[in-house]
Short mmCIF file of C-alpha atoms and ligand atoms in Angstrom, two decimals:
data_model
loop_
_atom_site.label_atom_id
_atom_site.label_comp_id
_atom_site.label_asym_id
_atom_site.label_seq_id
_atom_site.Cartn_x
_atom_site.Cartn_y
_atom_site.Cartn_z
CA MET A 15 -27.27 -4.08 18.83
CA ASN A 16 -27.89 -7.01 21.16
CA ILE A 17 -25.12 -9.55 20.80
CA PRO A 18 -26.37 -13.21 21.59
CA PHE A 19 -22.90 -13.96 23.66
CA PRO A 20 -22.59 -17.81 24.15
CA LYS A 21 -23.13 -19.32 27.62
CA GLY A 22 -21.71 -22.60 28.51
CA LEU A 23 -19.92 -22.69 25.18
CA ARG A 24 -16.74 -23.66 26.81
CA GLU A 25 -17.58 -26.95 28.52
CA LYS A 26 -19.66 -28.05 25.54
CA TRP A 27 -16.76 -27.68 23.23
CA ALA A 28 -14.19 -29.45 26.03
CA ALA A 29 -16.71 -32.50 25.85
CA GLU A 30 -17.00 -32.92 22.47
CA ALA A 31 -14.76 -33.54 19.14
CA GLY A 32 -14.00 -30.83 16.74
CA PRO A 33 -15.54 -31.23 13.17
CA THR A 34 -14.01 -33.05 10.84
CA THR A 35 -14.29 -31.04 7.53
CA ARG A 36 -13.59 -31.49 3.52
CA MET A 37 -12.81 -29.58 0.73
CA LEU A 38 -15.45 -28.16 -1.89
CA ILE A 39 -14.04 -28.66 -5.42
CA GLY A 40 -16.55 -28.94 -8.10
CA GLY A 41 -19.58 -28.99 -6.17
CA GLU A 42 -18.62 -32.25 -4.33
CA TRP A 43 -17.15 -32.41 -0.46
CA VAL A 44 -13.80 -33.97 -0.68
CA ASP A 45 -10.89 -35.13 1.37
CA ALA A 46 -7.37 -34.60 0.14
CA ASP A 47 -6.12 -36.75 -2.56
CA ASP A 48 -3.48 -38.21 -0.39
CA GLY A 49 -5.82 -38.26 2.69
CA ALA A 50 -3.26 -35.88 4.63
CA ARG A 51 -5.07 -33.54 7.32
CA PHE A 52 -3.91 -30.58 9.79
CA ALA A 53 -5.48 -29.84 13.21
CA CYS A 54 -6.77 -25.97 14.36
CA THR A 55 -5.82 -24.80 17.54
CA ASP A 56 -7.86 -22.63 20.15
CA PRO A 57 -5.99 -19.65 20.79
CA PHE A 58 -7.91 -19.38 24.25
CA THR A 59 -7.41 -22.76 25.56
CA GLY A 60 -4.13 -23.40 23.25
CA GLN A 61 -5.62 -26.79 22.58
CA GLU A 62 -6.47 -28.52 19.28
CA TRP A 63 -9.69 -28.88 17.82
CA GLY A 64 -11.34 -29.88 14.47
CA SER A 65 -9.54 -30.68 11.37
CA VAL A 66 -9.46 -29.91 7.55
CA PRO A 67 -7.92 -31.41 4.52
CA GLN A 68 -4.31 -30.84 3.71
CA ALA A 69 -4.86 -30.24 0.02
CA THR A 70 -2.23 -31.20 -2.63
CA GLU A 71 -1.27 -29.91 -6.03
CA THR A 72 -3.63 -32.45 -7.46
CA ASP A 73 -6.35 -30.65 -5.44
CA VAL A 74 -5.94 -27.38 -6.19
CA ASP A 75 -5.35 -28.39 -9.91
CA ARG A 76 -8.57 -30.18 -9.37
CA ALA A 77 -10.06 -26.99 -8.24
CA VAL A 78 -8.75 -24.84 -10.55
CA GLN A 79 -10.22 -27.07 -13.48
CA ALA A 80 -13.64 -27.11 -11.92
CA ALA A 81 -13.88 -23.35 -11.70
CA HIS A 82 -12.36 -22.94 -15.39
CA GLN A 83 -14.90 -25.35 -16.38
CA ALA A 84 -18.10 -23.89 -14.68
CA PHE A 85 -16.51 -20.34 -16.28
CA GLU A 86 -16.09 -21.62 -19.81
CA ALA A 87 -19.60 -23.47 -19.58
CA GLY A 88 -21.22 -20.08 -18.71
CA VAL A 89 -23.34 -21.44 -16.11
CA TRP A 90 -22.84 -18.16 -13.77
CA ARG A 91 -21.59 -15.80 -16.13
CA HIS A 92 -24.43 -15.77 -18.44
CA MET A 93 -27.07 -16.31 -15.98
CA PRO A 94 -29.30 -13.05 -15.92
CA ALA A 95 -27.70 -10.62 -13.63
CA ALA A 96 -30.96 -10.65 -11.65
CA SER A 97 -30.17 -14.26 -11.16
CA ARG A 98 -27.27 -13.62 -9.58
CA ALA A 99 -27.94 -10.87 -7.58
CA ALA A 100 -30.56 -13.30 -5.92
CA ALA A 101 -28.64 -15.68 -5.18
CA LEU A 102 -26.36 -13.56 -3.64
CA ARG A 103 -29.09 -11.80 -1.58
CA LYS A 104 -30.02 -15.56 -0.31
CA LEU A 105 -26.41 -16.38 0.16
CA GLY A 106 -26.50 -13.14 2.32
CA ASP A 107 -29.83 -14.37 4.07
CA LEU A 108 -28.62 -17.92 4.96
CA ILE A 109 -25.16 -16.30 6.32
CA GLU A 110 -27.39 -14.11 8.50
CA ALA A 111 -29.48 -16.94 9.44
CA ARG A 112 -26.38 -18.71 10.79
CA ALA A 113 -24.34 -15.54 11.82
CA GLU A 114 -23.81 -16.50 15.72
CA GLU A 115 -22.71 -20.03 14.53
CA ILE A 116 -20.24 -18.44 12.07
CA ALA A 117 -19.13 -15.86 14.76
CA ARG A 118 -18.42 -18.88 17.08
CA THR A 119 -16.14 -20.60 14.76
CA GLU A 120 -14.32 -17.78 13.65
CA VAL A 121 -13.60 -17.06 17.46
CA ARG A 122 -12.62 -20.54 18.50
CA GLU A 123 -10.23 -20.30 15.23
CA ASN A 124 -8.57 -16.59 15.85
CA GLY A 125 -9.52 -15.79 19.23
CA LYS A 126 -10.79 -12.49 18.59
CA LEU A 127 -13.91 -10.94 20.72
CA PHE A 128 -17.47 -12.55 20.07
CA SER A 129 -18.83 -8.87 19.71
CA GLU A 130 -16.60 -8.03 16.90
CA MET A 131 -17.03 -11.35 15.01
CA TYR A 132 -21.01 -11.76 15.59
CA TYR A 133 -20.86 -7.86 14.29
CA GLY A 134 -18.48 -9.01 11.58
CA ALA A 135 -20.86 -12.25 10.42
CA LEU A 136 -24.03 -9.60 9.94
CA ALA A 137 -21.64 -7.31 7.80
CA PHE A 138 -20.51 -10.39 6.03
CA ALA A 139 -23.99 -11.04 5.14
CA SER A 140 -25.20 -7.52 4.15
CA ASP A 141 -22.07 -7.53 1.89
CA ALA A 142 -23.68 -10.48 -0.16
CA ARG A 143 -26.75 -8.39 -0.39
CA PHE A 144 -24.81 -5.36 -1.25
CA PHE A 145 -23.13 -6.90 -3.91
CA GLY A 146 -26.29 -8.68 -5.07
CA ALA A 147 -27.54 -5.60 -5.81
CA LEU A 148 -24.62 -4.22 -7.54
CA ALA A 149 -24.55 -7.24 -10.02
CA GLU A 150 -27.51 -5.49 -11.57
CA THR A 151 -25.65 -2.40 -12.15
CA VAL A 152 -22.58 -3.75 -14.22
CA HIS A 153 -22.52 -2.20 -17.36
CA GLY A 154 -20.56 -0.38 -20.29
CA TYR A 155 -21.28 2.74 -22.33
CA THR A 156 -21.97 4.05 -25.87
CA ILE A 157 -20.10 6.50 -27.58
CA ASP A 158 -22.27 7.47 -30.41
CA ARG A 159 -20.11 7.66 -33.56
CA PRO A 160 -16.58 7.94 -31.85
CA LEU A 161 -15.48 8.23 -36.09
CA PRO A 162 -17.65 8.92 -38.63
CA GLY A 163 -18.91 5.72 -40.00
CA PHE A 164 -18.68 3.49 -37.01
CA SER A 165 -20.64 2.85 -33.53
CA ALA A 166 -18.71 1.78 -30.51
CA TRP A 167 -19.29 0.95 -27.15
CA THR A 168 -17.87 -0.97 -23.97
CA ARG A 169 -18.86 -4.11 -22.26
CA ARG A 170 -17.56 -4.81 -18.88
CA GLU A 171 -16.97 -8.63 -18.60
CA PRO A 172 -15.68 -11.03 -16.17
CA ILE A 173 -12.12 -12.16 -15.78
CA GLY A 174 -12.40 -15.51 -15.36
CA VAL A 175 -11.06 -17.71 -12.47
CA ILE A 176 -10.34 -15.84 -9.36
CA ALA A 177 -7.92 -17.11 -6.71
CA ALA A 178 -9.15 -15.28 -3.39
CA ILE A 179 -6.46 -15.89 -0.75
CA THR A 180 -7.26 -14.54 2.90
CA PRO A 181 -5.76 -14.12 6.25
CA TRP A 182 -6.77 -15.23 9.78
CA ASN A 183 -7.52 -12.04 11.48
CA THR A 184 -11.06 -11.15 9.87
CA PRO A 185 -11.27 -14.27 7.53
CA LEU A 186 -14.93 -14.13 6.50
CA ASN A 187 -15.37 -10.34 6.01
CA LEU A 188 -12.18 -10.41 4.21
CA LEU A 189 -13.54 -13.25 2.03
CA GLY A 190 -16.60 -11.46 1.40
CA TRP A 191 -14.83 -8.47 0.02
CA LYS A 192 -13.38 -10.84 -2.66
CA LEU A 193 -16.08 -13.78 -3.14
CA PHE A 194 -19.36 -11.13 -3.67
CA PRO A 195 -17.79 -9.15 -6.16
CA ALA A 196 -16.14 -11.79 -8.09
CA LEU A 197 -19.86 -13.69 -8.19
CA ALA A 198 -21.61 -10.39 -8.70
CA THR A 199 -19.80 -10.33 -12.12
CA GLY A 200 -20.23 -13.65 -13.25
CA ASN A 201 -16.39 -15.24 -12.15
CA SER A 202 -15.49 -18.27 -10.97
CA VAL A 203 -13.51 -18.67 -7.50
CA VAL A 204 -11.01 -20.85 -5.86
CA ILE A 205 -10.78 -19.71 -2.26
CA LYS A 206 -7.36 -20.72 -0.22
CA PRO A 207 -8.02 -19.56 3.67
CA SER A 208 -5.67 -18.89 6.15
CA GLU A 209 -4.34 -22.22 7.78
CA VAL A 210 -5.07 -20.75 10.90
CA THR A 211 -8.96 -20.31 10.13
CA PRO A 212 -10.13 -22.85 7.52
CA ILE A 213 -13.33 -24.19 9.03
CA SER A 214 -15.31 -21.02 9.20
CA THR A 215 -14.58 -20.66 5.58
CA LEU A 216 -15.59 -24.24 4.85
CA MET A 217 -19.06 -23.27 6.73
CA VAL A 218 -20.15 -20.81 3.86
CA GLY A 219 -19.12 -23.17 1.58
CA GLU A 220 -22.02 -25.27 2.65
CA LEU A 221 -24.50 -22.49 1.77
CA ILE A 222 -23.33 -22.22 -1.65
CA ALA A 223 -25.32 -24.71 -3.40
CA GLU A 224 -28.61 -23.40 -1.54
CA ALA A 225 -28.27 -20.07 -2.49
CA GLY A 226 -28.29 -21.32 -5.83
CA ILE A 227 -24.67 -21.03 -7.36
CA PRO A 228 -24.01 -23.69 -9.62
CA SER A 229 -21.19 -26.57 -9.03
CA GLY A 230 -17.42 -25.23 -9.71
CA VAL A 231 -18.30 -21.88 -9.75
CA VAL A 232 -17.29 -21.63 -6.11
CA ASN A 233 -14.50 -23.99 -4.41
CA ILE A 234 -12.26 -24.41 -1.49
CA VAL A 235 -9.13 -25.65 -0.88
CA THR A 236 -7.17 -25.85 2.66
CA GLY A 237 -4.02 -25.95 3.53
CA ALA A 238 -1.06 -23.38 4.37
CA GLY A 239 1.46 -21.44 2.34
CA ALA A 240 2.45 -24.08 -0.40
CA VAL A 241 -0.96 -24.52 -1.54
CA GLY A 242 -1.51 -20.68 -2.07
CA GLN A 243 1.40 -20.80 -3.68
CA ALA A 244 0.18 -23.93 -6.03
CA LEU A 245 -2.81 -21.92 -6.65
CA VAL A 246 -1.52 -18.99 -7.55
CA SER A 247 1.24 -20.49 -9.59
CA HIS A 248 -1.80 -22.70 -11.62
CA PRO A 249 -2.06 -21.31 -15.37
CA LEU A 250 -5.62 -20.98 -15.53
CA VAL A 251 -5.91 -18.53 -12.74
CA ASP A 252 -6.59 -15.36 -14.32
CA LYS A 253 -6.66 -13.25 -11.17
CA ILE A 254 -5.27 -13.31 -7.64
CA CYS A 255 -6.86 -11.35 -4.75
CA PHE A 256 -5.07 -11.56 -1.71
CA THR A 257 -5.12 -9.98 1.65
CA GLY A 258 -2.32 -10.86 4.01
CA SER A 259 1.29 -9.79 4.57
CA GLY A 260 3.44 -7.69 2.29
CA ALA A 261 6.15 -10.61 2.12
CA THR A 262 3.39 -13.11 0.81
CA GLY A 263 1.86 -10.31 -1.33
CA ALA A 264 5.28 -9.48 -3.08
CA LYS A 265 5.86 -13.08 -3.48
CA ILE A 266 2.37 -13.75 -5.61
CA ALA A 267 2.68 -10.44 -7.52
CA ALA A 268 6.10 -11.96 -8.77
CA ILE A 269 4.45 -15.19 -9.77
CA ALA A 270 1.94 -13.29 -11.13
CA ALA A 271 3.96 -11.15 -13.16
CA GLN A 272 5.57 -13.90 -14.86
CA ARG A 273 2.09 -14.82 -16.70
CA HIS A 274 0.92 -11.36 -16.84
CA ALA A 275 -1.82 -12.55 -14.30
CA ARG A 276 -3.98 -9.59 -12.71
CA VAL A 277 -3.55 -8.95 -8.77
CA SER A 278 -5.34 -7.11 -6.37
CA LEU A 279 -3.38 -7.23 -2.80
CA GLU A 280 -4.43 -5.66 0.81
CA LEU A 281 -1.52 -5.56 2.65
CA GLY A 282 -0.21 -4.41 6.12
CA GLY A 283 -0.21 -1.29 7.74
CA LYS A 284 1.61 1.25 10.56
CA SER A 285 -1.25 3.53 10.73
CA PRO A 286 -0.74 7.05 12.78
CA ASN A 287 -3.34 8.11 15.35
CA ILE A 288 -2.10 11.83 15.02
CA VAL A 289 -3.65 13.83 18.19
CA PHE A 290 -3.77 17.52 18.22
CA ASP A 291 -3.22 19.39 21.45
CA ASP A 292 -7.10 20.57 20.90
CA ALA A 293 -8.48 16.74 20.71
CA ASP A 294 -11.14 15.25 22.53
CA ILE A 295 -9.01 13.13 24.76
CA ASP A 296 -11.80 11.00 25.73
CA ALA A 297 -12.71 10.28 22.30
CA VAL A 298 -8.80 9.54 21.14
CA LEU A 299 -8.63 7.05 24.08
CA ALA A 300 -11.58 5.02 22.72
CA GLY A 301 -10.72 5.30 19.28
CA ILE A 302 -6.96 3.60 20.76
CA ALA A 303 -9.17 1.22 22.63
CA SER A 304 -11.33 -0.26 19.91
CA GLY A 305 -8.79 0.53 16.89
CA LEU A 306 -5.95 -1.32 18.45
CA PHE A 307 -6.48 -2.96 22.21
CA SER A 308 -9.81 -4.77 21.25
CA THR A 309 -8.47 -6.81 18.36
CA ALA A 310 -5.27 -7.56 20.08
CA GLY A 311 -3.77 -5.61 17.24
CA GLN A 312 -4.37 -8.05 14.82
CA ALA A 313 -6.22 -5.48 12.21
CA CYS A 314 -4.31 -4.07 8.86
CA ASN A 315 -5.80 -0.81 10.07
CA ALA A 316 -4.81 -0.91 13.72
CA GLY A 317 -3.89 2.67 14.94
CA SER A 318 -0.49 1.49 16.34
CA ARG A 319 1.72 4.70 15.80
CA ILE A 320 0.37 7.33 18.12
CA LEU A 321 1.89 10.88 17.20
CA VAL A 322 0.90 13.40 20.21
CA GLN A 323 1.32 17.13 19.99
CA GLN A 324 4.20 18.40 22.56
CA GLY A 325 2.35 20.41 24.64
CA ILE A 326 -0.20 17.53 25.99
CA TYR A 327 2.28 14.82 25.61
CA ASP A 328 2.78 13.63 29.26
CA ALA A 329 -0.57 14.40 30.23
CA PHE A 330 -1.66 12.10 27.18
CA LEU A 331 0.85 9.26 28.25
CA ASP A 332 -0.29 9.35 31.50
CA ARG A 333 -3.93 8.72 30.40
CA LEU A 334 -2.72 6.33 27.56
CA ALA A 335 -0.93 4.20 29.90
CA THR A 336 -4.01 3.74 32.39
CA LEU A 337 -5.93 2.75 29.52
CA ALA A 338 -3.86 0.15 28.53
CA ARG A 339 -3.44 -1.35 31.97
CA ASN A 340 -7.22 -1.45 32.71
CA VAL A 341 -7.74 -3.48 29.36
CA ARG A 342 -9.67 -6.85 30.88
CA TRP A 343 -8.25 -9.46 28.27
CA GLY A 344 -9.72 -13.10 28.96
CA ASP A 345 -11.89 -15.21 27.16
CA PRO A 346 -13.27 -13.64 23.87
CA LEU A 347 -16.59 -15.22 24.49
CA ASP A 348 -16.99 -13.54 27.80
CA PRO A 349 -19.06 -10.22 27.48
CA GLY A 350 -16.60 -8.97 30.31
CA SER A 351 -13.67 -9.35 27.92
CA GLN A 352 -11.85 -6.08 26.20
CA MET A 353 -9.25 -8.04 24.41
CA GLY A 354 -8.74 -11.70 23.57
CA PRO A 355 -5.50 -13.87 22.98
CA LEU A 356 -3.41 -13.75 19.60
CA SER A 357 -4.38 -16.06 17.07
CA SER A 358 -1.86 -18.59 16.76
CA THR A 359 1.57 -19.63 18.49
CA ALA A 360 3.54 -18.08 15.47
CA GLN A 361 1.61 -14.51 16.15
CA LEU A 362 2.79 -15.03 19.73
CA ALA A 363 6.28 -15.51 18.69
CA LYS A 364 6.33 -12.50 16.82
CA VAL A 365 4.83 -10.32 18.90
CA THR A 366 7.05 -11.37 21.87
CA SER A 367 9.95 -11.02 19.94
CA TYR A 368 9.35 -7.04 19.20
CA PHE A 369 9.12 -7.38 23.36
CA ASP A 370 12.62 -8.79 23.34
CA CYS A 371 13.79 -6.15 20.58
CA ALA A 372 12.37 -2.92 22.80
CA ARG A 373 14.33 -4.47 25.80
CA ASP A 374 17.50 -4.58 23.23
CA GLU A 375 16.53 -0.86 22.21
CA GLY A 376 15.91 0.52 25.67
CA LEU A 377 12.64 1.64 24.88
CA ARG A 378 10.80 3.34 27.76
CA VAL A 379 7.63 0.91 28.30
CA ILE A 380 4.69 2.57 30.41
CA ALA A 381 2.68 -0.40 30.31
CA GLY A 382 2.44 -4.17 29.50
CA GLY A 383 5.34 -5.45 27.73
CA ASN A 384 4.92 -9.40 28.85
CA ARG A 385 3.52 -12.17 28.20
CA PRO A 386 0.94 -13.12 31.39
CA ASP A 387 0.87 -16.55 32.94
CA HIS A 388 -2.11 -18.00 30.91
CA GLY A 389 -2.48 -21.20 28.72
CA GLY A 390 -3.71 -19.15 25.95
CA PHE A 391 -1.70 -17.04 23.50
CA PHE A 392 -2.15 -13.74 25.45
CA VAL A 393 0.12 -10.44 25.72
CA GLU A 394 -0.04 -7.98 27.60
CA PRO A 395 -1.38 -4.48 25.99
CA THR A 396 1.62 -2.58 25.74
CA VAL A 397 2.48 1.30 25.48
CA TYR A 398 6.06 2.37 24.32
CA ALA A 399 6.84 5.85 24.81
CA ASP A 400 9.42 8.32 22.83
CA VAL A 401 10.20 5.74 20.46
CA ALA A 402 12.82 6.82 17.90
CA MET A 403 11.62 7.33 14.22
CA ASP A 404 14.23 4.52 13.43
CA SER A 405 13.14 1.96 15.77
CA ARG A 406 11.97 -1.65 14.49
CA LEU A 407 8.74 -1.12 16.54
CA MET A 408 8.07 2.37 14.80
CA LEU A 409 9.23 0.93 11.40
CA GLU A 410 7.37 -2.61 11.42
CA GLU A 411 4.08 -3.94 11.84
CA ILE A 412 3.65 -5.89 14.68
CA PHE A 413 0.21 -7.43 14.62
CA GLY A 414 -0.44 -7.20 18.28
CA PRO A 415 -1.87 -4.95 21.36
CA VAL A 416 1.54 -2.67 21.00
CA ALA A 417 1.34 1.40 20.53
CA VAL A 418 4.13 3.42 20.04
CA VAL A 419 4.18 6.90 20.70
CA ILE A 420 6.06 10.14 19.68
CA SER A 421 5.68 13.52 20.09
CA PHE A 422 5.22 16.36 17.36
CA GLN A 423 5.74 20.00 17.39
CA ASP A 424 3.50 21.05 15.07
CA GLU A 425 1.36 20.00 12.01
CA ALA A 426 4.23 20.49 9.52
CA GLU A 427 5.89 17.87 11.77
CA ALA A 428 2.96 15.57 12.07
CA ILE A 429 2.49 15.29 8.73
CA ARG A 430 6.22 14.58 8.25
CA ILE A 431 6.03 11.70 10.50
CA ALA A 432 2.90 10.33 9.71
CA ASN A 433 3.99 9.98 6.13
CA ASP A 434 7.97 9.05 7.17
CA THR A 435 6.58 4.95 6.69
CA ARG A 436 6.70 2.89 3.86
CA PHE A 437 2.77 2.04 4.66
CA GLY A 438 -0.37 3.88 3.72
CA LEU A 439 -3.31 1.98 4.80
CA ALA A 440 -5.18 4.12 7.06
CA ALA A 441 -4.91 7.26 9.71
CA GLY A 442 -6.36 8.61 12.32
CA VAL A 443 -6.79 12.70 12.89
CA TRP A 444 -7.76 14.10 16.14
CA THR A 445 -8.45 17.68 16.48
CA ARG A 446 -11.25 20.40 16.95
CA ASP A 447 -9.82 22.57 14.21
CA LEU A 448 -11.81 21.86 11.09
CA ALA A 449 -9.94 23.49 8.91
CA ARG A 450 -6.52 21.80 10.21
CA ALA A 451 -8.43 18.42 10.00
CA HIS A 452 -9.20 19.39 6.17
CA ARG A 453 -5.29 20.10 5.58
CA MET A 454 -4.52 16.70 7.13
CA ILE A 455 -6.98 14.76 4.90
CA GLU A 456 -5.17 15.75 2.04
CA ALA A 457 -1.70 15.60 3.34
CA VAL A 458 -1.85 12.16 4.88
CA ARG A 459 -0.79 9.77 2.27
CA ALA A 460 -3.37 6.67 3.33
CA GLY A 461 -6.15 4.71 1.76
CA THR A 462 -8.28 5.61 4.29
CA VAL A 463 -8.40 8.97 6.77
CA TRP A 464 -10.89 9.27 10.03
CA VAL A 465 -11.07 12.41 11.73
CA ASN A 466 -12.46 12.05 15.25
CA THR A 467 -12.97 8.44 15.09
CA TYR A 468 -11.35 5.31 14.48
CA ARG A 469 -11.55 2.12 12.23
CA VAL A 470 -15.25 2.79 11.17
CA GLY A 471 -16.30 0.88 8.04
CA ALA A 472 -19.22 0.28 5.51
CA HIS A 473 -19.72 -1.77 2.43
CA THR A 474 -20.45 1.43 0.45
CA ILE A 475 -16.78 2.69 1.36
CA PRO A 476 -13.90 1.34 -0.82
CA PHE A 477 -10.96 0.25 1.86
CA GLY A 478 -7.51 -0.36 0.26
CA GLY A 479 -3.94 1.12 0.67
CA PHE A 480 -1.57 3.65 -0.82
CA LYS A 481 2.26 2.47 -0.84
CA ALA A 482 3.70 -0.53 0.71
CA SER A 483 -0.14 -1.08 1.46
CA GLY A 484 -1.81 -2.75 -1.45
CA ILE A 485 -2.78 -2.52 -4.77
CA GLY A 486 -6.09 -1.72 -5.78
CA ARG A 487 -9.64 -1.32 -3.73
CA GLU A 488 -11.81 -3.61 -2.03
CA THR A 489 -15.88 -3.10 -1.02
CA GLY A 490 -17.75 0.33 -2.22
CA ILE A 491 -18.44 0.08 -6.24
CA ASP A 492 -14.88 0.61 -6.68
CA ALA A 493 -14.43 -2.79 -6.07
CA LEU A 494 -16.46 -4.28 -9.11
CA ASP A 495 -13.56 -2.75 -10.94
CA ALA A 496 -11.25 -5.32 -9.64
CA TYR A 497 -13.33 -8.59 -10.70
CA THR A 498 -13.88 -7.14 -14.73
CA GLU A 499 -12.16 -6.46 -18.09
CA VAL A 500 -13.69 -3.80 -20.21
CA LYS A 501 -14.12 -4.84 -23.98
CA SER A 502 -14.41 -2.30 -26.40
CA VAL A 503 -16.87 -3.06 -29.41
CA TRP A 504 -16.44 -1.04 -33.02
CA VAL A 505 -19.04 -1.86 -35.65
CA ASN A 506 -18.97 -0.48 -39.37
CA ILE A 507 -21.88 1.24 -39.94
CA SER A 508 -20.86 2.96 -43.29
P1 NAD B 1036 0.30 -13.94 5.35
O1 NAD B 1036 0.86 -13.20 4.27
O2 NAD B 1036 1.07 -14.99 6.13
O3 NAD B 1036 -0.81 -15.12 4.72
C1 NAD B 1036 -1.98 -14.95 4.18
C2 NAD B 1036 -2.70 -16.12 3.63
O4 NAD B 1036 -1.27 -16.05 2.33
C3 NAD B 1036 -2.65 -17.15 4.10
O5 NAD B 1036 -3.77 -17.86 3.53
C4 NAD B 1036 -1.70 -17.77 3.95
O6 NAD B 1036 -1.55 -19.35 3.75
C5 NAD B 1036 -1.14 -17.64 2.42
N1 NAD B 1036 0.16 -17.56 2.40
C6 NAD B 1036 0.90 -17.93 2.47
N2 NAD B 1036 2.43 -18.21 1.60
C7 NAD B 1036 1.68 -17.67 0.40
C8 NAD B 1036 2.27 -18.38 -0.68
N3 NAD B 1036 3.77 -18.31 -1.02
N4 NAD B 1036 1.87 -18.12 -2.11
C9 NAD B 1036 0.29 -17.99 -1.55
N5 NAD B 1036 -0.10 -18.04 -0.68
C10 NAD B 1036 0.61 -17.89 0.67
O7 NAD B 1036 -0.45 -12.84 6.24
P2 NAD B 1036 -1.33 -13.70 7.49
O8 NAD B 1036 -0.16 -13.60 8.65
O9 NAD B 1036 -2.31 -14.35 7.50
O10 NAD B 1036 -1.86 -12.23 8.09
C11 NAD B 1036 -1.58 -10.98 8.60
C12 NAD B 1036 -1.47 -9.88 7.47
O11 NAD B 1036 -2.39 -9.53 6.88
C13 NAD B 1036 -0.90 -8.39 8.21
O12 NAD B 1036 0.39 -8.41 7.39
C14 NAD B 1036 -1.94 -7.81 8.12
O13 NAD B 1036 -1.74 -6.29 7.98
C15 NAD B 1036 -2.72 -8.50 6.80
N6 NAD B 1036 -4.22 -7.85 6.52
C16 NAD B 1036 -4.43 -6.33 5.43
C17 NAD B 1036 -5.75 -6.42 5.33
C18 NAD B 1036 -5.70 -5.27 4.34
O14 NAD B 1036 -7.13 -5.20 3.96
N7 NAD B 1036 -4.96 -4.20 3.80
C19 NAD B 1036 -6.55 -6.69 6.17
C20 NAD B 1036 -6.18 -7.93 6.76
C21 NAD B 1036 -4.78 -8.68 7.26
#
């Protein structure tokens, strides 16, 4: 792919004030009820830029009321599916036309590599078109005379008002996985982006009306956890679709349970990369580079637990340490950079606290383990070897460029270690033995298993977690289930 790396953007950004944005409520661009705002911070420079409204409970209520009224009025859900499909396709085209600008904004917000964010912006556009196409496929089925004298059929209907709450690490793709299927099936949506990455989401809001989506169907409120909490607590929110940490997901599920609101959760992971002694080690290292270091570990499916078969353990550690030491970290806008900074000071504090923990636990560090001398929120790509199963670094999601490595003897032990975790988001299996690969696919308890590759994805393939990694699936045709209720219809024909 030809990636249009921006040139001279840092100088331009340094010379100009960032945008002063507003929220989208009921088709109007508005400030917060009390006028409060908060600033965004560029993780590469550590400098503040741009600001967004700090929504109040009143703003959240107005957004939910607008979504509810749009739903009740049926302006979107009663539109022919072909018209909703056309609007989503147009939205995809509008996103693609602004892909470069969207990607730059995301980089400025979360510090991830421009190449990743640009590719993501194009995928975001094609996801809109994909769910546009699916809009015309939503249907029930007919059962001819399930009982004598009766005809029956099912309908798939939208759920109502969807609260879409997103994290900062891949803000727009994770938004699209909620927004597009919700719209395809006729729901109204209130979006609450992460407080770290609100501006890119507001940019998408600018395209909603132009795509032909009626006022009030899509609303955006900005702010931190308290705004999210007000949203999920609102009695008119029918379903919450959330991507974020397990701790927040548990709070949301508890609130939703009080009023039996529906919930889909995409949560954290501690995904194993399982390396057998017959694996293509160059391919494994490429998988670890793209699946862990290139995102600075800030991917839910990061392959951060590396299980290596005993016979190749020492040689593999040497190569992994060399890989980690040679990762070129730097400006995410620079085509030469292989890793950007962490996204926020909070994330920096979290990851460096694991460096302290590793020192306290006496872990063997074979690469990194420090914060380099730089004004941005960088940490070194880091590898710890011989990590025990009860180490906090083995048990917990770090969400930084930190690998923990452990050895195993045989397939049975690899399976036991891989599954000995509360998470179940993804796994990588590296072997040339086809039969073994198939046994591992079945044995590993995770929502995605990659064999001899890592972190590839497509909008046709579902994504989600087993165990504490989530409830439900996003993308693929399965995603439509999360945004529809099934209604059964009985007609007495006797
Ligand atoms: P987070 O849980 O801190 O925040 C996520 C969102 O929830 C933000 O918008 C935040 O403002 C909001 N929020 C916080 N407290 C809330 C509350 N009490 N009620 C409602 N909303 C609230 O997560 P994060 O740090 O932004 O994201 C990182 C986490 O996301 C990691 O654990 C990562 O694994 C996970 N993640 C999962 C997937 C997946 O698909 N499974 C994808 C990306 C990220």
